[in-house]
Coordinates of C-alpha atoms and ligand atoms in Angstrom, one line a residue:
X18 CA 0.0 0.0 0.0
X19 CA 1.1 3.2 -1.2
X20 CA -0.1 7.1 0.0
X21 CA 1.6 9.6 -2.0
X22 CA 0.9 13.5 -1.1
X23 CA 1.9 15.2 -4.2
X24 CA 1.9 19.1 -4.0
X25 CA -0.3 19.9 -1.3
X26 CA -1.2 22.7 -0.2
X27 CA -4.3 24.4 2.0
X28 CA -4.4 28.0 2.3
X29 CA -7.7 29.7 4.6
X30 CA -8.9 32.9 3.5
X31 CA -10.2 35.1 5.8
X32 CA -12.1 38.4 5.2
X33 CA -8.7 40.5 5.1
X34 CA -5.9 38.1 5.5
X35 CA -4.6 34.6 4.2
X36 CA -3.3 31.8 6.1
X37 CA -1.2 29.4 4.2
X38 CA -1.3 26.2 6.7
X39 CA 0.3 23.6 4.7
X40 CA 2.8 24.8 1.8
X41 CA 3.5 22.2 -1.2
X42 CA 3.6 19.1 1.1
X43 CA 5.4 16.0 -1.3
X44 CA 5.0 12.8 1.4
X45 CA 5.0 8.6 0.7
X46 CA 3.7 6.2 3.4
X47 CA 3.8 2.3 2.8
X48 CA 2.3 0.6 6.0
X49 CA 3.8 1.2 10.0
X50 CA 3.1 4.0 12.0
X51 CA 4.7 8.1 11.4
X52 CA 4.8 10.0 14.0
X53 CA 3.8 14.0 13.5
X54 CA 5.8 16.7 15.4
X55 CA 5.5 19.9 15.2
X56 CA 4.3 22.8 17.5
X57 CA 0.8 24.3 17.9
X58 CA -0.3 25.8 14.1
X59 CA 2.2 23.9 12.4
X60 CA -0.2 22.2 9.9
X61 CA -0.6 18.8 11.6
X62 CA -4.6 18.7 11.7
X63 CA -4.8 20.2 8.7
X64 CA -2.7 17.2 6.9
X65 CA -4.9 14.9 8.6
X66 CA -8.2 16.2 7.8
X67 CA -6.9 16.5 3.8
X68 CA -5.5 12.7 4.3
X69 CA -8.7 11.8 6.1
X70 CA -10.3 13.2 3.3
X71 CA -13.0 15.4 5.3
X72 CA -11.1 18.8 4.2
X73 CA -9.9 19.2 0.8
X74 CA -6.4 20.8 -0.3
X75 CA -6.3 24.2 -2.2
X76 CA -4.1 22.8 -4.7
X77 CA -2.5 19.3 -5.0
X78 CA -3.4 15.8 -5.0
X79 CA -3.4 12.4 -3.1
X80 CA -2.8 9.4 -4.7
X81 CA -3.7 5.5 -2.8
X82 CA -1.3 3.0 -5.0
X83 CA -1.3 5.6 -7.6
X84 CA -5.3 6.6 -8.4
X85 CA -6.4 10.3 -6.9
X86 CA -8.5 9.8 -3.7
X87 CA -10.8 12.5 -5.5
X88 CA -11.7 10.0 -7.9
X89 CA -11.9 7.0 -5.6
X90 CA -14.2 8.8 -3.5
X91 CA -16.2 6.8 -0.4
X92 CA -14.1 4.0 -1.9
X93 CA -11.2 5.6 -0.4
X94 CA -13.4 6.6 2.6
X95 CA -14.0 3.4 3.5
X96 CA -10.7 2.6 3.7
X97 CA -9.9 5.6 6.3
X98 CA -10.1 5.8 10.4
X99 CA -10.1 9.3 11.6
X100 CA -9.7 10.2 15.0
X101 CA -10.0 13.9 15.2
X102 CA -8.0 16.0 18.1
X103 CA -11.7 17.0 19.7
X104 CA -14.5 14.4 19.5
X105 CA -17.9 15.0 20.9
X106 CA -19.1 11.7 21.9
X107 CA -23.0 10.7 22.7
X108 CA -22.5 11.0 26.1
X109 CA -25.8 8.8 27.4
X110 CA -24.6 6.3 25.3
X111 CA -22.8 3.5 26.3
X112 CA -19.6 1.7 24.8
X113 CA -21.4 -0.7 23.1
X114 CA -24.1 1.5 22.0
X115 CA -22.1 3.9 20.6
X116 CA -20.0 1.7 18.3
X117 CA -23.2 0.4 17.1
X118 CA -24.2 3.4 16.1
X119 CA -20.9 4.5 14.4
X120 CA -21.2 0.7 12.6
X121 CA -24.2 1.5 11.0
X122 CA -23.1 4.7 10.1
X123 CA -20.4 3.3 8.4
X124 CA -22.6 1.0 6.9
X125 CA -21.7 -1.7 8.3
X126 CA -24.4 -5.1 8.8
X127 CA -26.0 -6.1 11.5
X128 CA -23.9 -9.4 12.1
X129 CA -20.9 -7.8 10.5
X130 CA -21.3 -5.0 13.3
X131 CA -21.8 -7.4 16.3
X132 CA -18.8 -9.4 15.5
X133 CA -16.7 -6.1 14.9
X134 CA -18.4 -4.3 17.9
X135 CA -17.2 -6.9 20.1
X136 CA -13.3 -7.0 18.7
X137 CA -12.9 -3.8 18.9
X138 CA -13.8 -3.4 22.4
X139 CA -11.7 -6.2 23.5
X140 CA -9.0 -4.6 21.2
X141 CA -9.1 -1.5 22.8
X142 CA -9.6 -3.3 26.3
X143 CA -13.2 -1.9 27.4
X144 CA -15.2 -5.3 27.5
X145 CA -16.2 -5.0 31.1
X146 CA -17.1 -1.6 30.7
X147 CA -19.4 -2.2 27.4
X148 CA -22.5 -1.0 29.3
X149 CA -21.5 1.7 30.8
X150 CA -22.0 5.5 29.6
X151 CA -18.9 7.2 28.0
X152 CA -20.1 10.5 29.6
X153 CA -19.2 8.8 32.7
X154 CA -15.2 7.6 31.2
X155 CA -12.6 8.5 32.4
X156 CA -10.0 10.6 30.0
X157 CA -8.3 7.8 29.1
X158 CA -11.3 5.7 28.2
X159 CA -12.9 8.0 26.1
X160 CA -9.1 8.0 24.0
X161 CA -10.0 4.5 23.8
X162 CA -13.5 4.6 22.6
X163 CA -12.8 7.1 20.3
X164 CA -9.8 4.9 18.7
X165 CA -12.7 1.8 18.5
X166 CA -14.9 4.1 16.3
X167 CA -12.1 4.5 14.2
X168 CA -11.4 0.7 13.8
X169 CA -14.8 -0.6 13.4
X170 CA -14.7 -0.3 9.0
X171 CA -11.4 -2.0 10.2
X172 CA -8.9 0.7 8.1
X173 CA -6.2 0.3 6.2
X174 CA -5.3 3.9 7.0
X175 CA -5.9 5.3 10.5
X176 CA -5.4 8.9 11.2
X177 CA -4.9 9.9 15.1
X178 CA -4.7 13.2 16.1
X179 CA -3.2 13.9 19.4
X180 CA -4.6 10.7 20.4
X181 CA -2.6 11.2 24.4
X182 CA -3.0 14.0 24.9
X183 CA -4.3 14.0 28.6
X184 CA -3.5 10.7 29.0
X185 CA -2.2 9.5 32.2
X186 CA 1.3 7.8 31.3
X187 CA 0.1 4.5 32.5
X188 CA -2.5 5.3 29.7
X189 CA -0.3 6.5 27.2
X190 CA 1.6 3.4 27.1
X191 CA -0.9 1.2 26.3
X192 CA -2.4 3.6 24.1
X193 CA 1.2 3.3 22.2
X194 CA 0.6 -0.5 22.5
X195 CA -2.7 -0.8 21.1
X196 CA -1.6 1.4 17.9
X197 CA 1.7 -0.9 17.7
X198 CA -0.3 -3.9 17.9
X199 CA -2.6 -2.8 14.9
X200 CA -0.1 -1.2 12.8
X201 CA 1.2 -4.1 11.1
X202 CA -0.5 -4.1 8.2
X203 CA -2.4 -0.6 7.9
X204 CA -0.5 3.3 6.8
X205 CA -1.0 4.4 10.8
X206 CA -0.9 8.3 11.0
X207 CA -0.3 10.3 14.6
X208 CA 0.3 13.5 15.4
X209 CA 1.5 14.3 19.4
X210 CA 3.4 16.7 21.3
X211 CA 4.6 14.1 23.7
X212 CA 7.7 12.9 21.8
X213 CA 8.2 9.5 23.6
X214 CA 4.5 8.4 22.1
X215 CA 6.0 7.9 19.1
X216 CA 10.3 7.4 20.0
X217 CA 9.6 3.6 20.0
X218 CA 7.0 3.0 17.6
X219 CA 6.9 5.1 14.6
X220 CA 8.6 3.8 11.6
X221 CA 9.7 7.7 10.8
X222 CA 9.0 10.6 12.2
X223 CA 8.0 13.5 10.2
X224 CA 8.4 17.6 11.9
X225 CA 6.1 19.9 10.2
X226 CA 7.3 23.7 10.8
X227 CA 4.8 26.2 9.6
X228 CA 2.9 24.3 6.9
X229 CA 5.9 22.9 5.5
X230 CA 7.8 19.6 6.0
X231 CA 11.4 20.2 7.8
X232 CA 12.0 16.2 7.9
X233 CA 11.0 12.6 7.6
X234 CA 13.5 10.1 8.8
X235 CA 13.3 7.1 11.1
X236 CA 13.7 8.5 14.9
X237 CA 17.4 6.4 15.1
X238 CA 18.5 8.9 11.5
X239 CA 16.7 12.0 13.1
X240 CA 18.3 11.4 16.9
X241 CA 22.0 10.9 15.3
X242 CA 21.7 14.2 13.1
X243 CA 21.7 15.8 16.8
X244 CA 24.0 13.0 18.2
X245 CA 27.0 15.6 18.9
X246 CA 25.0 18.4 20.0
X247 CA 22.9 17.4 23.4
X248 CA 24.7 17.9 26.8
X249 CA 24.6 17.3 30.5
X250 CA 26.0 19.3 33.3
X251 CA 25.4 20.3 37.0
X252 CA 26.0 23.6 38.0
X253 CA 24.5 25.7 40.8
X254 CA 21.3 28.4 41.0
X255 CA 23.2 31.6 39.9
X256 CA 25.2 29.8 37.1
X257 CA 21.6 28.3 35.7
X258 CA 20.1 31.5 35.5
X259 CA 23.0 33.0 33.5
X260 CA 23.1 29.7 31.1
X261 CA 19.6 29.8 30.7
X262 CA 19.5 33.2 28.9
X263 CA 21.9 31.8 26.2
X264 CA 21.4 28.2 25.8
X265 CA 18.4 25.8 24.4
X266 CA 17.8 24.0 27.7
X267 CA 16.0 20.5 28.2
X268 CA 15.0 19.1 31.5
X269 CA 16.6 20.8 34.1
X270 CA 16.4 18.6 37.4
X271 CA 16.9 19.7 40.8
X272 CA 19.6 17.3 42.7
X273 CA 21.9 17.4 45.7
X274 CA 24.1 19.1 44.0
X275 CA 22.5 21.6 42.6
X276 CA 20.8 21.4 39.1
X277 CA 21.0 18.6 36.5
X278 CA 20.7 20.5 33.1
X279 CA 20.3 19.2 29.4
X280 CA 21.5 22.1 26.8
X281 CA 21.1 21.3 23.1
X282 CA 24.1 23.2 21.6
X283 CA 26.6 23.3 18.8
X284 CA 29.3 23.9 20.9
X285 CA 30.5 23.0 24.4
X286 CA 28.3 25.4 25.8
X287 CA 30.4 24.7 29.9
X288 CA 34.1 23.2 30.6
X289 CA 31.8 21.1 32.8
X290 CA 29.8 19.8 30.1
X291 CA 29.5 16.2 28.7
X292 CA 28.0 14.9 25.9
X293 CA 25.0 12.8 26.3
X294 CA 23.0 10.5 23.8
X295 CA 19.9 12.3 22.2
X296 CA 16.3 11.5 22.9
X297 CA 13.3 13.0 20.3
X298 CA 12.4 15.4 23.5
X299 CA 15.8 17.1 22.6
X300 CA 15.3 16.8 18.8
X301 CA 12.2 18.6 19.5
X302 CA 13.7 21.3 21.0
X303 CA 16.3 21.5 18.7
X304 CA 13.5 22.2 15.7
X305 CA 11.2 24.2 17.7
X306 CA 13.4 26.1 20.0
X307 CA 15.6 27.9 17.8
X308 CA 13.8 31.5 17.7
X309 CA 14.6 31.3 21.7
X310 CA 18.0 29.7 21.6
X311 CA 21.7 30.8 20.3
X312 CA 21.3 28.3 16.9
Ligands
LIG420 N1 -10.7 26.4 9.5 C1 -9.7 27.2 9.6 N2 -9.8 28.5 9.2 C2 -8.8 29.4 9.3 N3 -7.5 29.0 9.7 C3 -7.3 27.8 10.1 C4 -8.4 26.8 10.1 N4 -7.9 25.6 10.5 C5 -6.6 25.9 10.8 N5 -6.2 27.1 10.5 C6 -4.9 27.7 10.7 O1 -4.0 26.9 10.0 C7 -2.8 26.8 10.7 C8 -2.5 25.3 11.0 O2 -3.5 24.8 11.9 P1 -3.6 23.3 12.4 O3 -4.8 23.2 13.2 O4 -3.4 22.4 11.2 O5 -2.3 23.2 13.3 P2 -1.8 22.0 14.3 O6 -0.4 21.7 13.9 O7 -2.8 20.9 14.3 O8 -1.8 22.8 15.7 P3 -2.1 22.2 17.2 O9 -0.8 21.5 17.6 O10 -2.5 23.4 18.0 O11 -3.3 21.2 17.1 C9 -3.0 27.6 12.0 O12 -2.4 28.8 11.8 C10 -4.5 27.7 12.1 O13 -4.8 28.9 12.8
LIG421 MG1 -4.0 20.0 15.7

């Protein structure tokens, strides 16, 4: 399977201005999951909802294995699970009721939707809570629910939009599980801010900057791009205030003896400093940092 964005872009008019969210995007997925990062108005809903074909691109196309979605049509549709960033579920509903619903709306059969109905809730590990009301879920399960509506046609391309966000990180991880598990042989699509949703299971990780795509590469390729330049060092209060002004700082932990810091820097930014092995929290920082920091 084969997802080609050739060209797209999406530009919103407004009454006196123009807002160009996504500028002449040219992507390729094949199956496995991609990670999106890229920080808030960067484009990241906006390529979903094209992909997810409920928005269409200002100029562009997108091709499955080679024929224009346009032309495809609900044949395309049916091949697509979208879970949008904000969801309004039918809160006197419960689990299983809900998913019915969505079945049918989806057009799926009666038997068809029973059998489905039922995976999906074991799949997304809500079972015992079938009858209860998703007013009544917690954060976490309503994540969950909301990634079972998107199953049920069972997709070949699922589109997740800050799917953690949230998410206790108990819930997180299994959330990361679940789209692991199913990823095998579907195009899985997720955008986050939380980098370590996607560090271990995204195939590549793609960082949209302002409508436009900076990079795509496999999390290993992107981390050792930035293998030289991520640092640790302890230092006291009045020396962290004075590197902070200058410096693209990471976590910054308070211990005995005194502050743990992680700078991202070209250069030894301390004669204390050492050199420590990336994570994508620092690559993050690294992309979306810069206007703050010395690089
Ligand atoms: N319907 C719309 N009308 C006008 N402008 C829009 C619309 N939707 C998005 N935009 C603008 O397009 C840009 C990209 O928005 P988008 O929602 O795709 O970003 P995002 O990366 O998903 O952000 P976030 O991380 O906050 O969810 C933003 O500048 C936003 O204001
Ligand atoms: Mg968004």
């Amino acid at each position: 399977m084969n997802l080609t964005i050739d060209g797209v872009s999406k530009v919103f008019k407004e009454r006196h201005s123009e807002k160009k969210a996504l500028d002449k995007l040219n992507l390729e997925f094949s199956t496995g999951v991609y990670g999106i990062l890229g920080a808030n108005g960067s484009g990241k809903t906006t390529l979903m909802r094209i992909i997810a074909s409920v928005m269409k691109p200002t100029e562009g196309t997108i091709y499955l294995n080679g024929r224009d979605i346009a032309s495809l049509n609900h044949e395309y549709r049916a091949l697509i699970g979208y879970l949008p960033q904000h969801v309004g579920l039918y809160k006197n509903f419960s689990a299983e009721k809900l998913l019915h619903y969505i079945a049918a709306l989806k057009g799926l059969s009666k038997v068809d939707a029973k059998e489905k109905v039922d995976e999906t809730l074991e799949l997304v590990g809500l079972s015992r809570e079938r009858k209860q009301k998703v007013g009544k879920f917690s954060g976490g399960m309503k994540r969950r629910i909301g990634i079972a509506q998107a199953l049920l046609n069972d997709p070949k391309i699922l589109i997740v939009d800050e799917p953690t966000a949230g998410l206790d990180p108990k819930e997180r991880i299994r959330f990361r599980n679940l789209l692991s598990k199913i990823s095998a042989n579907r195009i899985v699509l997720l955008s986050t801010h939380i980098v370590s949703d996607i560090e271990f299971i995204a195939k590549e990780v793609l960082i949209l900057k302002e409508g436009k795509l900076i990079k795509k590469e496999s999390p290993n390729h992107l981390l050792s791009g930035i293998s030289q330049k991520v640092w640790s060092l302890t230092v006291e209060e009045e020396e962290l205030e004075k590197l902070q002004a200058g410096n693209r700082i990471g976590n910054i932990s308070r211990i005995q003896e005194g502050f743990q810091l992680r700078i991202i820097s070209e250069d030894k930014p301390h004669p204390d400093a050492v050199r420590v092995e990336p994570n994508l929290e620092d690559l993050y920082l690294y992309y979306f940092d810069e206007e703050e920091g010395t690089g």
